[in-house]
PDB file of C-alpha atoms in Angstrom:
ATOM      1  CA  ARG W   1       0.000   0.000   0.000  1.00  0.00           C
ATOM      2  CA  THR W   2       2.853   2.368   0.865  1.00  0.00           C
ATOM      3  CA  LYS W   3       4.507   1.602  -2.504  1.00  0.00           C
ATOM      4  CA  LEU W   4       1.253   2.409  -4.322  1.00  0.00           C
ATOM      5  CA  LEU W   5       0.982   5.721  -2.469  1.00  0.00           C
ATOM      6  CA  LEU W   6       4.578   6.602  -3.344  1.00  0.00           C
ATOM      7  CA  SER W   7       3.923   5.774  -6.998  1.00  0.00           C
ATOM      8  CA  LEU W   8       0.876   8.048  -7.066  1.00  0.00           C
ATOM      9  CA  LEU W   9       2.834  10.858  -5.421  1.00  0.00           C
ATOM     10  CA  SER W  10       5.642  10.442  -7.972  1.00  0.00           C
ATOM     11  CA  LEU W  11       3.127  10.593 -10.812  1.00  0.00           C
ATOM     12  CA  LEU W  12       1.520  13.728  -9.405  1.00  0.00           C
ATOM     13  CA  LEU W  13       4.944  15.319  -8.990  1.00  0.00           C
ATOM     14  CA  LEU W  14       5.816  14.489 -12.620  1.00  0.00           C
ATOM     15  CA  LEU W  15       2.539  16.027 -13.849  1.00  0.00           C
ATOM     16  CA  PHE W  16       3.239  19.133 -11.770  1.00  0.00           C
ATOM     17  CA  VAL W  17       6.723  19.497 -13.286  1.00  0.00           C
ATOM     18  CA  ILE W  18       5.326  19.114 -16.842  1.00  0.00           C
ATOM     19  CA  LEU W  19       2.587  21.687 -16.224  1.00  0.00           C
ATOM     20  CA  PHE W  20       5.133  24.053 -14.660  1.00  0.00           C
ATOM     21  CA  LYS W  21       7.423  23.775 -17.688  1.00  0.00           C
ATOM     22  CA  ILE W  22       4.525  24.415 -20.088  1.00  0.00           C
ATOM     23  CA  THR W  23       3.474  27.478 -18.063  1.00  0.00           C
ATOM     24  CA  VAL W  24       7.017  28.843 -17.937  1.00  0.00           C
ATOM     25  CA  PHE W  25       7.393  28.254 -21.698  1.00  0.00           C
ATOM     26  CA  ASN W  26       4.164  30.145 -22.431  1.00  0.00           C
ATOM     27  CA  VAL W  27       5.149  33.015 -20.148  1.00  0.00           C
ATOM     28  CA  PHE W  28       8.767  33.430 -21.187  1.00  0.00           C
ATOM     29  CA  PHE W  29       8.761  32.129 -24.802  1.00  0.00           C
ATOM     30  CA  PHE W  30       6.823  34.355 -27.178  1.00  0.00           C
ATOM     31  CA  THR W  31       6.450  35.068 -30.876  1.00  0.00           C
ATOM     32  CA  ASP W  32       7.583  38.507 -31.995  1.00  0.00           C
ATOM     33  CA  GLU W  33       6.716  40.041 -35.387  1.00  0.00           C
ATOM     34  CA  ASN W  34       8.463  43.324 -34.511  1.00  0.00           C
ATOM     35  CA  CYS W  35      11.809  41.898 -33.497  1.00  0.00           C
ATOM     36  CA  GLU W  36      15.096  43.239 -34.782  1.00  0.00           C
ATOM     37  CA  ASP W  37      16.539  41.388 -37.798  1.00  0.00           C
ATOM     38  CA  LYS W  38      13.263  39.613 -38.492  1.00  0.00           C
ATOM     39  CA  PRO W  39      13.025  37.302 -41.541  1.00  0.00           C
ATOM     40  CA  VAL W  40      12.462  39.036 -44.887  1.00  0.00           C
ATOM     41  CA  PHE W  41      10.156  37.755 -47.620  1.00  0.00           C
ATOM     42  CA  THR W  42      10.930  38.431 -51.285  1.00  0.00           C
ATOM     43  CA  PRO W  43       8.582  39.599 -52.732  1.00  0.00           C
ATOM     44  CA  SER W  44       7.045  41.281 -49.688  1.00  0.00           C
ATOM     45  CA  ARG W  45       3.505  40.648 -51.024  1.00  0.00           C
ATOM     46  CA  LEU W  46       2.064  38.128 -53.492  1.00  0.00           C
ATOM     47  CA  VAL W  47      -0.908  38.492 -55.821  1.00  0.00           C
ATOM     48  CA  VAL W  48      -1.727  35.113 -57.369  1.00  0.00           C
ATOM     49  CA  LYS W  49      -4.429  33.979 -59.770  1.00  0.00           C
ATOM     50  CA  ASN W  50      -6.374  30.989 -58.484  1.00  0.00           C
ATOM     51  CA  ASN W  51      -4.836  27.689 -59.705  1.00  0.00           C
ATOM     52  CA  ASP W  52      -1.614  29.424 -60.860  1.00  0.00           C
ATOM     53  CA  PRO W  53       1.863  28.550 -59.508  1.00  0.00           C
ATOM     54  CA  THR W  54       3.731  30.917 -57.208  1.00  0.00           C
ATOM     55  CA  SER W  55       6.886  31.142 -55.092  1.00  0.00           C
ATOM     56  CA  ALA W  56       8.666  33.338 -52.543  1.00  0.00           C
ATOM     57  CA  THR W  57      11.942  33.425 -50.649  1.00  0.00           C
ATOM     58  CA  CYS W  58      12.474  34.020 -46.934  1.00  0.00           C
ATOM     59  CA  SER W  59      15.944  35.083 -45.781  1.00  0.00           C
ATOM     60  CA  VAL W  60      17.699  35.876 -42.486  1.00  0.00           C
ATOM     61  CA  LYS W  61      21.041  37.556 -41.751  1.00  0.00           C
ATOM     62  CA  ASN W  62      22.464  34.901 -39.405  1.00  0.00           C
ATOM     63  CA  VAL W  63      22.472  31.120 -39.155  1.00  0.00           C
ATOM     64  CA  TYR W  64      19.995  29.662 -36.633  1.00  0.00           C
ATOM     65  CA  ASP W  65      19.482  26.082 -35.480  1.00  0.00           C
ATOM     66  CA  ILE W  66      15.720  26.470 -35.779  1.00  0.00           C
ATOM     67  CA  PHE W  67      14.803  28.343 -38.963  1.00  0.00           C
ATOM     68  CA  SER W  68      11.658  27.210 -40.766  1.00  0.00           C
ATOM     69  CA  LEU W  69       8.398  28.051 -42.560  1.00  0.00           C
ATOM     70  CA  GLU W  70       4.814  27.396 -41.505  1.00  0.00           C
ATOM     71  CA  LYS W  71       2.438  27.031 -44.448  1.00  0.00           C
ATOM     72  CA  SER W  72      -0.743  25.166 -45.381  1.00  0.00           C
ATOM     73  CA  LEU W  73       0.178  24.595 -49.025  1.00  0.00           C
ATOM     74  CA  GLY W  74       3.277  23.911 -51.129  1.00  0.00           C
ATOM     75  CA  ASN W  75       6.808  22.770 -50.314  1.00  0.00           C
ATOM     76  CA  HIS W  76       9.929  24.515 -49.086  1.00  0.00           C
ATOM     77  CA  THR W  77      13.661  23.917 -49.193  1.00  0.00           C
ATOM     78  CA  ARG W  78      16.206  25.462 -46.827  1.00  0.00           C
ATOM     79  CA  ASN W  79      19.872  26.338 -46.857  1.00  0.00           C
ATOM     80  CA  ALA W  80      21.741  28.144 -44.080  1.00  0.00           C
ATOM     81  CA  THR W  81      20.031  31.545 -44.304  1.00  0.00           C
ATOM     82  CA  GLU W  82      17.327  31.152 -46.981  1.00  0.00           C
ATOM     83  CA  ILE W  83      14.072  29.250 -47.488  1.00  0.00           C
ATOM     84  CA  LEU W  84      12.499  28.854 -50.924  1.00  0.00           C
ATOM     85  CA  TRP W  85       8.736  28.226 -50.868  1.00  0.00           C
ATOM     86  CA  LYS W  86       6.983  26.942 -53.999  1.00  0.00           C
ATOM     87  CA  VAL W  87       3.355  26.203 -54.824  1.00  0.00           C
ATOM     88  CA  GLN W  88       2.469  24.316 -58.003  1.00  0.00           C
ATOM     89  CA  LYS W  89      -1.195  25.322 -57.913  1.00  0.00           C
ATOM     90  CA  MET W  90      -2.754  27.941 -55.654  1.00  0.00           C
ATOM     91  CA  THR W  91      -5.941  26.196 -54.516  1.00  0.00           C
ATOM     92  CA  GLU W  92      -6.529  28.089 -51.258  1.00  0.00           C
ATOM     93  CA  TRP W  93      -8.238  31.464 -51.004  1.00  0.00           C
ATOM     94  CA  GLU W  94      -6.849  32.562 -47.642  1.00  0.00           C
ATOM     95  CA  MET W  95      -3.326  31.862 -46.446  1.00  0.00           C
ATOM     96  CA  SER W  96      -0.345  33.713 -44.981  1.00  0.00           C
ATOM     97  CA  PRO W  97       2.878  31.677 -44.660  1.00  0.00           C
ATOM     98  CA  MET W  98       4.989  32.462 -41.595  1.00  0.00           C
ATOM     99  CA  CYS W  99       8.785  32.369 -41.694  1.00  0.00           C
ATOM    100  CA  TYR W 100      10.536  32.211 -38.309  1.00  0.00           C
ATOM    101  CA  TYR W 101      13.660  31.445 -36.343  1.00  0.00           C
ATOM    102  CA  GLU W 102      13.929  30.618 -32.642  1.00  0.00           C
ATOM    103  CA  LEU W 103      16.236  31.906 -29.921  1.00  0.00           C
ATOM    104  CA  ALA W 104      16.430  30.830 -26.284  1.00  0.00           C
ATOM    105  CA  ASP W 105      13.410  32.789 -25.099  1.00  0.00           C
ATOM    106  CA  HIS W 106      11.453  33.855 -28.163  1.00  0.00           C
ATOM    107  CA  GLN W 107      10.530  33.263 -31.764  1.00  0.00           C
ATOM    108  CA  CYS W 108      11.138  35.969 -34.386  1.00  0.00           C
ATOM    109  CA  CYS W 109       8.787  35.788 -37.377  1.00  0.00           C
ATOM    110  CA  SER W 110       7.394  37.461 -40.502  1.00  0.00           C
ATOM    111  CA  LYS W 111       4.190  36.742 -42.402  1.00  0.00           C
ATOM    112  CA  LEU W 112       3.735  36.934 -46.165  1.00  0.00           C
ATOM    113  CA  PRO W 113       0.462  38.618 -47.224  1.00  0.00           C
ATOM    114  CA  ILE W 114      -1.118  36.826 -50.195  1.00  0.00           C
ATOM    115  CA  THR W 115      -4.080  37.915 -52.321  1.00  0.00           C
ATOM    116  CA  VAL W 116      -5.645  35.140 -54.406  1.00  0.00           C
ATOM    117  CA  TYR W 117      -7.845  36.418 -57.215  1.00  0.00           C
ATOM    118  CA  LYS W 118     -10.224  35.212 -59.890  1.00  0.00           C
ATOM    119  CA  PRO W 119     -11.437  37.447 -62.755  1.00  0.00           C
ATOM    120  CA  PRO W 120     -15.225  37.669 -63.173  1.00  0.00           C
ATOM    121  CA  ASP W 121     -16.878  35.108 -65.446  1.00  0.00           C
ATOM    122  CA  SER W 122     -19.106  37.821 -66.882  1.00  0.00           C
ATOM    123  CA  VAL W 123     -20.734  41.188 -66.211  1.00  0.00           C
ATOM    124  CA  SER W 124     -24.392  41.808 -67.005  1.00  0.00           C
ATOM    125  CA  PHE W 125     -26.234  45.123 -67.090  1.00  0.00           C
ATOM    126  CA  SER W 126     -29.968  45.740 -66.676  1.00  0.00           C
ATOM    127  CA  PHE W 127     -32.588  48.141 -65.323  1.00  0.00           C
ATOM    128  CA  ARG W 128     -33.903  46.853 -62.010  1.00  0.00           C
ATOM    129  CA  ASN W 129     -37.618  45.976 -62.049  1.00  0.00           C
ATOM    130  CA  HIS W 130     -38.106  47.652 -65.417  1.00  0.00           C
ATOM    131  CA  SER W 131     -38.457  46.702 -69.055  1.00  0.00           C
ATOM    132  CA  GLY W 132     -39.553  48.719 -72.062  1.00  0.00           C
ATOM    133  CA  PRO W 133     -39.112  52.455 -72.672  1.00  0.00           C
ATOM    134  CA  LEU W 134     -37.571  54.956 -70.302  1.00  0.00           C
ATOM    135  CA  LEU W 135     -39.775  57.952 -69.587  1.00  0.00           C
ATOM    136  CA  GLU W 136     -38.518  61.489 -69.184  1.00  0.00           C
ATOM    137  CA  GLY W 137     -38.435  62.832 -65.631  1.00  0.00           C
ATOM    138  CA  HIS W 138     -38.575  59.411 -63.960  1.00  0.00           C
ATOM    139  CA  GLN W 139     -36.107  57.691 -61.659  1.00  0.00           C
ATOM    140  CA  TYR W 140     -34.668  54.308 -62.649  1.00  0.00           C
ATOM    141  CA  THR W 141     -32.178  51.942 -61.026  1.00  0.00           C
ATOM    142  CA  LEU W 142     -29.213  50.739 -63.052  1.00  0.00           C
ATOM    143  CA  GLN W 143     -28.044  47.268 -62.091  1.00  0.00           C
ATOM    144  CA  CYS W 144     -24.648  45.702 -62.725  1.00  0.00           C
ATOM    145  CA  GLU W 145     -24.230  42.026 -61.798  1.00  0.00           C
ATOM    146  CA  VAL W 146     -20.661  40.721 -61.593  1.00  0.00           C
ATOM    147  CA  HIS W 147     -20.457  36.944 -61.677  1.00  0.00           C
ATOM    148  CA  ASN W 148     -18.034  34.734 -59.739  1.00  0.00           C
ATOM    149  CA  VAL W 149     -15.211  37.144 -58.834  1.00  0.00           C
ATOM    150  CA  ALA W 150     -12.627  37.171 -56.034  1.00  0.00           C
ATOM    151  CA  PRO W 151     -11.802  39.036 -53.919  1.00  0.00           C
ATOM    152  CA  VAL W 152     -14.924  41.131 -54.398  1.00  0.00           C
ATOM    153  CA  GLU W 153     -13.677  43.879 -52.039  1.00  0.00           C
ATOM    154  CA  ASN W 154     -11.041  44.750 -54.685  1.00  0.00           C
ATOM    155  CA  LEU W 155     -13.683  45.224 -57.381  1.00  0.00           C
ATOM    156  CA  ILE W 156     -14.535  48.718 -58.660  1.00  0.00           C
ATOM    157  CA  VAL W 157     -17.761  49.000 -60.671  1.00  0.00           C
ATOM    158  CA  THR W 158     -18.365  52.074 -62.846  1.00  0.00           C
ATOM    159  CA  PHE W 159     -21.706  52.943 -64.480  1.00  0.00           C
ATOM    160  CA  TYR W 160     -21.663  54.821 -67.796  1.00  0.00           C
ATOM    161  CA  ARG W 161     -24.079  56.884 -69.828  1.00  0.00           C
ATOM    162  CA  GLY W 162     -22.493  56.666 -73.271  1.00  0.00           C
ATOM    163  CA  GLN W 163     -18.838  57.435 -72.492  1.00  0.00           C
ATOM    164  CA  THR W 164     -19.632  59.538 -69.393  1.00  0.00           C
ATOM    165  CA  ALA W 165     -19.009  57.929 -66.009  1.00  0.00           C
ATOM    166  CA  LEU W 166     -22.000  58.289 -63.693  1.00  0.00           C
ATOM    167  CA  GLY W 167     -20.510  56.838 -60.529  1.00  0.00           C
ATOM    168  CA  GLN W 168     -18.200  54.228 -59.016  1.00  0.00           C
ATOM    169  CA  LEU W 169     -19.117  51.638 -56.416  1.00  0.00           C
ATOM    170  CA  GLN W 170     -17.157  49.175 -54.283  1.00  0.00           C
ATOM    171  CA  SER W 171     -18.294  46.242 -52.191  1.00  0.00           C
ATOM    172  CA  ASN W 172     -17.838  46.031 -48.419  1.00  0.00           C
ATOM    173  CA  ASN W 173     -18.005  42.232 -48.631  1.00  0.00           C
ATOM    174  CA  THR W 174     -14.760  40.769 -47.205  1.00  0.00           C
ATOM    175  CA  GLU W 175     -15.363  37.220 -48.485  1.00  0.00           C
ATOM    176  CA  LYS W 176     -12.159  35.918 -50.090  1.00  0.00           C
ATOM    177  CA  LYS W 177     -13.765  33.151 -52.163  1.00  0.00           C
ATOM    178  CA  PRO W 178     -15.555  33.902 -55.486  1.00  0.00           C
ATOM    179  CA  VAL W 179     -18.989  35.490 -55.157  1.00  0.00           C
ATOM    180  CA  THR W 180     -21.588  37.064 -57.420  1.00  0.00           C
ATOM    181  CA  GLU W 181     -22.463  40.615 -56.411  1.00  0.00           C
ATOM    182  CA  ILE W 182     -25.052  43.114 -57.651  1.00  0.00           C
ATOM    183  CA  PHE W 183     -24.280  46.866 -57.721  1.00  0.00           C
ATOM    184  CA  THR W 184     -26.992  49.485 -58.266  1.00  0.00           C
ATOM    185  CA  LEU W 185     -27.152  53.199 -59.092  1.00  0.00           C
ATOM    186  CA  ASN W 186     -30.224  55.431 -59.306  1.00  0.00           C
ATOM    187  CA  ILE W 187     -30.600  57.861 -62.222  1.00  0.00           C
ATOM    188  CA  ASN W 188     -33.140  60.507 -63.229  1.00  0.00           C
ATOM    189  CA  THR W 189     -33.864  60.734 -66.958  1.00  0.00           C
ATOM    190  CA  SER W 190     -34.192  63.868 -69.060  1.00  0.00           C
ATOM    191  CA  LYS W 191     -34.801  64.633 -72.738  1.00  0.00           C
ATOM    192  CA  GLU W 192     -30.992  64.662 -73.272  1.00  0.00           C
ATOM    193  CA  ASP W 193     -30.994  60.917 -72.588  1.00  0.00           C
ATOM    194  CA  ASP W 194     -32.826  60.210 -75.844  1.00  0.00           C
ATOM    195  CA  GLY W 195     -31.034  57.355 -77.595  1.00  0.00           C
ATOM    196  CA  VAL W 196     -28.129  57.024 -75.124  1.00  0.00           C
ATOM    197  CA  GLN W 197     -26.646  53.681 -74.083  1.00  0.00           C
ATOM    198  CA  TYR W 198     -26.140  52.729 -70.450  1.00  0.00           C
ATOM    199  CA  TRP W 199     -23.572  50.128 -69.444  1.00  0.00           C
ATOM    200  CA  CYS W 200     -21.195  49.167 -66.665  1.00  0.00           C
ATOM    201  CA  GLU W 201     -17.567  48.167 -66.228  1.00  0.00           C
ATOM    202  CA  ALA W 202     -15.997  45.987 -63.526  1.00  0.00           C
ATOM    203  CA  LYS W 203     -12.309  46.497 -62.703  1.00  0.00           C
ATOM    204  CA  LEU W 204     -10.367  44.171 -60.389  1.00  0.00           C
ATOM    205  CA  GLU W 205      -7.829  46.511 -58.788  1.00  0.00           C
ATOM    206  CA  LEU W 206      -5.127  44.434 -57.056  1.00  0.00           C
ATOM    207  CA  GLY W 207      -2.380  47.009 -56.584  1.00  0.00           C
ATOM    208  CA  PRO W 208       1.094  47.241 -58.141  1.00  0.00           C
ATOM    209  CA  GLU W 209       1.769  43.531 -57.512  1.00  0.00           C
ATOM    210  CA  GLY W 210      -1.333  42.542 -59.493  1.00  0.00           C
ATOM    211  CA  PRO W 211      -1.932  42.463 -63.267  1.00  0.00           C
ATOM    212  CA  GLN W 212      -1.082  45.736 -65.034  1.00  0.00           C
ATOM    213  CA  PRO W 213      -3.211  47.276 -66.339  1.00  0.00           C
ATOM    214  CA  PRO W 214      -5.904  45.928 -63.999  1.00  0.00           C
ATOM    215  CA  ILE W 215      -8.349  43.266 -65.229  1.00  0.00           C
ATOM    216  CA  VAL W 216     -11.409  44.968 -66.757  1.00  0.00           C
ATOM    217  CA  LEU W 217     -14.675  43.374 -67.891  1.00  0.00           C
ATOM    218  CA  SER W 218     -17.427  45.461 -69.465  1.00  0.00           C
ATOM    219  CA  SER W 219     -21.064  44.824 -70.218  1.00  0.00           C
ATOM    220  CA  HIS W 220     -22.280  46.579 -73.358  1.00  0.00           C
ATOM    221  CA  GLN W 221     -25.949  46.592 -74.282  1.00  0.00           C
ATOM    222  CA  ARG W 222     -26.510  47.435 -77.929  1.00  0.00           C
ATOM    223  CA  ILE W 223     -29.518  47.652 -80.207  1.00  0.00           C
ATOM    224  CA  GLN W 224     -29.341  45.576 -83.399  1.00  0.00           C
ATOM    225  CA  GLY W 225     -28.127  47.748 -86.283  1.00  0.00           C
ATOM    226  CA  SER W 226     -26.264  50.247 -84.071  1.00  0.00           C
ATOM    227  CA  PRO W 227     -22.437  50.602 -84.149  1.00  0.00           C
ATOM    228  CA  LEU W 228     -20.128  49.296 -81.435  1.00  0.00           C
ATOM    229  CA  GLN W 229     -16.475  49.953 -80.541  1.00  0.00           C
ATOM    230  CA  LEU W 230     -14.535  47.923 -77.995  1.00  0.00           C
ATOM    231  CA  ASN W 231     -11.370  49.782 -76.990  1.00  0.00           C
ATOM    232  CA  CYS W 232      -8.419  47.730 -75.733  1.00  0.00           C
ATOM    233  CA  THR W 233      -5.678  50.371 -76.094  1.00  0.00           C
ATOM    234  CA  ALA W 234      -2.603  49.881 -73.897  1.00  0.00           C
ATOM    235  CA  VAL W 235       0.748  51.660 -73.543  1.00  0.00           C
ATOM    236  CA  GLY W 236       3.992  49.679 -73.345  1.00  0.00           C
ATOM    237  CA  ASN W 237       7.641  49.539 -74.348  1.00  0.00           C
ATOM    238  CA  PRO W 238       8.087  47.767 -76.695  1.00  0.00           C
ATOM    239  CA  SER W 239       4.740  48.596 -78.269  1.00  0.00           C
ATOM    240  CA  PRO W 240       2.184  45.875 -77.540  1.00  0.00           C
ATOM    241  CA  SER W 241       0.345  43.683 -80.043  1.00  0.00           C
ATOM    242  CA  TYR W 242      -3.347  42.797 -79.782  1.00  0.00           C
ATOM    243  CA  THR W 243      -5.124  39.461 -80.188  1.00  0.00           C
ATOM    244  CA  TRP W 244      -8.908  39.218 -80.003  1.00  0.00           C
ATOM    245  CA  MET W 245     -10.875  36.096 -79.088  1.00  0.00           C
ATOM    246  CA  LEU W 246     -14.462  36.464 -80.221  1.00  0.00           C
ATOM    247  CA  PRO W 247     -17.762  34.645 -79.675  1.00  0.00           C
ATOM    248  CA  PRO W 248     -17.977  31.462 -81.821  1.00  0.00           C
ATOM    249  CA  SER W 249     -20.663  32.894 -84.118  1.00  0.00           C
ATOM    250  CA  SER W 250     -18.876  36.214 -84.675  1.00  0.00           C
ATOM    251  CA  LEU W 251     -16.653  36.333 -87.780  1.00  0.00           C
ATOM    252  CA  LEU W 252     -14.680  39.505 -87.060  1.00  0.00           C
ATOM    253  CA  PRO W 253     -10.951  38.685 -86.955  1.00  0.00           C
ATOM    254  CA  SER W 254      -8.880  41.626 -85.730  1.00  0.00           C
ATOM    255  CA  ASN W 255      -5.426  42.483 -84.407  1.00  0.00           C
ATOM    256  CA  SER W 256      -6.216  46.157 -83.825  1.00  0.00           C
ATOM    257  CA  ASN W 257      -6.405  47.907 -80.460  1.00  0.00           C
ATOM    258  CA  VAL W 258     -10.018  48.887 -81.222  1.00  0.00           C
ATOM    259  CA  LEU W 259     -12.579  46.369 -82.463  1.00  0.00           C
ATOM    260  CA  THR W 260     -15.306  48.065 -84.496  1.00  0.00           C
ATOM    261  CA  ILE W 261     -18.647  46.582 -85.480  1.00  0.00           C
ATOM    262  CA  LYS W 262     -20.453  48.905 -87.880  1.00  0.00           C
ATOM    263  CA  SER W 263     -23.858  47.288 -87.489  1.00  0.00           C
ATOM    264  CA  VAL W 264     -24.525  45.036 -84.495  1.00  0.00           C
ATOM    265  CA  ALA W 265     -26.461  41.827 -85.164  1.00  0.00           C
ATOM    266  CA  SER W 266     -27.642  39.073 -82.828  1.00  0.00           C
ATOM    267  CA  GLU W 267     -24.594  36.896 -83.621  1.00  0.00           C
ATOM    268  CA  HIS W 268     -22.304  39.611 -82.220  1.00  0.00           C
ATOM    269  CA  GLY W 269     -23.508  38.994 -78.657  1.00  0.00           C
ATOM    270  CA  GLY W 270     -21.215  37.223 -76.206  1.00  0.00           C
ATOM    271  CA  GLN W 271     -17.827  37.577 -74.566  1.00  0.00           C
ATOM    272  CA  TYR W 272     -14.932  39.310 -76.327  1.00  0.00           C
ATOM    273  CA  THR W 273     -11.398  38.838 -74.976  1.00  0.00           C
ATOM    274  CA  CYS W 274      -8.502  41.097 -75.934  1.00  0.00           C
ATOM    275  CA  GLU W 275      -4.981  39.918 -75.095  1.00  0.00           C
ATOM    276  CA  VAL W 276      -2.323  42.634 -75.058  1.00  0.00           C
ATOM    277  CA  SER W 277       1.264  41.383 -75.148  1.00  0.00           C
ATOM    278  CA  ASN W 278       4.886  42.362 -75.673  1.00  0.00           C
ATOM    279  CA  LYS W 279       8.240  40.855 -74.673  1.00  0.00           C
ATOM    280  CA  VAL W 280       7.733  41.856 -71.047  1.00  0.00           C
ATOM    281  CA  GLY W 281       4.393  40.094 -70.528  1.00  0.00           C
ATOM    282  CA  ASN W 282       0.702  40.077 -71.348  1.00  0.00           C
ATOM    283  CA  VAL W 283      -2.614  41.224 -69.908  1.00  0.00           C
ATOM    284  CA  THR W 284      -6.195  40.350 -70.758  1.00  0.00           C
ATOM    285  CA  VAL W 285      -9.231  42.630 -71.096  1.00  0.00           C
ATOM    286  CA  MET W 286     -12.713  41.149 -71.404  1.00  0.00           C
ATOM    287  CA  PHE W 287     -15.948  42.656 -72.740  1.00  0.00           C
ATOM    288  CA  HIS W 288     -19.438  41.184 -72.544  1.00  0.00           C
ATOM    289  CA  VAL W 289     -21.873  42.358 -75.231  1.00  0.00           C
ATOM    290  CA  ASP W 290     -25.642  41.991 -74.924  1.00  0.00           C
ATOM    291  CA  VAL W 291     -27.606  42.578 -78.130  1.00  0.00           C
ATOM    292  CA  GLU W 292     -31.197  43.755 -77.779  1.00  0.00           C
ATOM    293  CA  GLY W 293     -33.968  43.530 -80.385  1.00  0.00           C
ATOM    294  CA  LYS W 294     -34.422  45.938 -83.282  1.00  0.00           C
ATOM    295  CA  CYS W 295     -36.600  48.357 -81.327  1.00  0.00           C
ATOM    296  CA  GLU W 296     -34.864  51.657 -80.551  1.00  0.00           C
ATOM    297  CA  LEU W 297     -35.034  52.984 -77.036  1.00  0.00           C
ATOM    298  CA  PHE W 298     -36.226  56.576 -76.693  1.00  0.00           C
ATOM    299  CA  VAL W 299     -36.494  58.597 -73.507  1.00  0.00           C
ATOM    300  CA  THR W 300     -39.939  59.940 -74.335  1.00  0.00           C
ATOM    301  CA  SER W 301     -43.491  59.212 -73.279  1.00  0.00           C
ATOM    302  CA  SER W 302     -43.878  56.451 -75.841  1.00  0.00           C
ATOM    303  CA  PHE W 303     -41.987  53.430 -77.134  1.00  0.00           C
ATOM    304  CA  GLN W 304     -41.178  53.417 -80.848  1.00  0.00           C
ATOM    305  CA  CYS W 305     -40.216  50.353 -82.896  1.00  0.00           C
TER     306      CYS W 305
END
């Protein structure tokens, strides 16, 4: 019985020692993101398209026994003062790898901010709860629906009357995964609006680390028989070339910066993609064209066909 009691006391003493060590470790060993000589990521920020590869390097000035990288995706290799992190396919929407080294009483670390993006599938324009003619002196709500985009908080939507910008809107939605979002703007019509075209443009603005110029997708509504110009002009050195990818039924090959359709027909509806490229790189601009029927739209008290 005495031996059993001694064994229990020894076990309790061992548990006490373990708990004491854990407590002391938590009190005196801490992670510091503001330490001197903290690890440095190159680049300092990543903007990555969903499903694309990416990589970054973490470096320190001195050699440490414990020098590593915490991440939820990809692989890393280490030499004395540098860690190379590589991802074959960016499949996560939220992540921030942490590079760190450990000293006797603390851990010094840096985190790499990553923005994962996805261009919109399409942009559609409409008048909310309205069809038919617009009447002078009435208020209407313009509606721009942007489909399957991420991150939506980086999206800037601009409404246009002809080539005049009416207003810009941004989302306060912080969801990092792709979402579909509707933006609205109220307008009051006047006789000057007779025959004008309303449309919207969605721009994914991801900062200097993102695609340059930013990804832009427009929704153009056009009446059959009216002209249409899609402008893809870019500035670069060397001068860029242009390649257009058109809807399957549209037979309008072009390598110009501006695609012109003299008379819009039903087969011209769909998504138009303009790829701008030079030796340095390439960017893509997308347009979505909706073709209405042959009736003209007048801002008057009647609807004329």
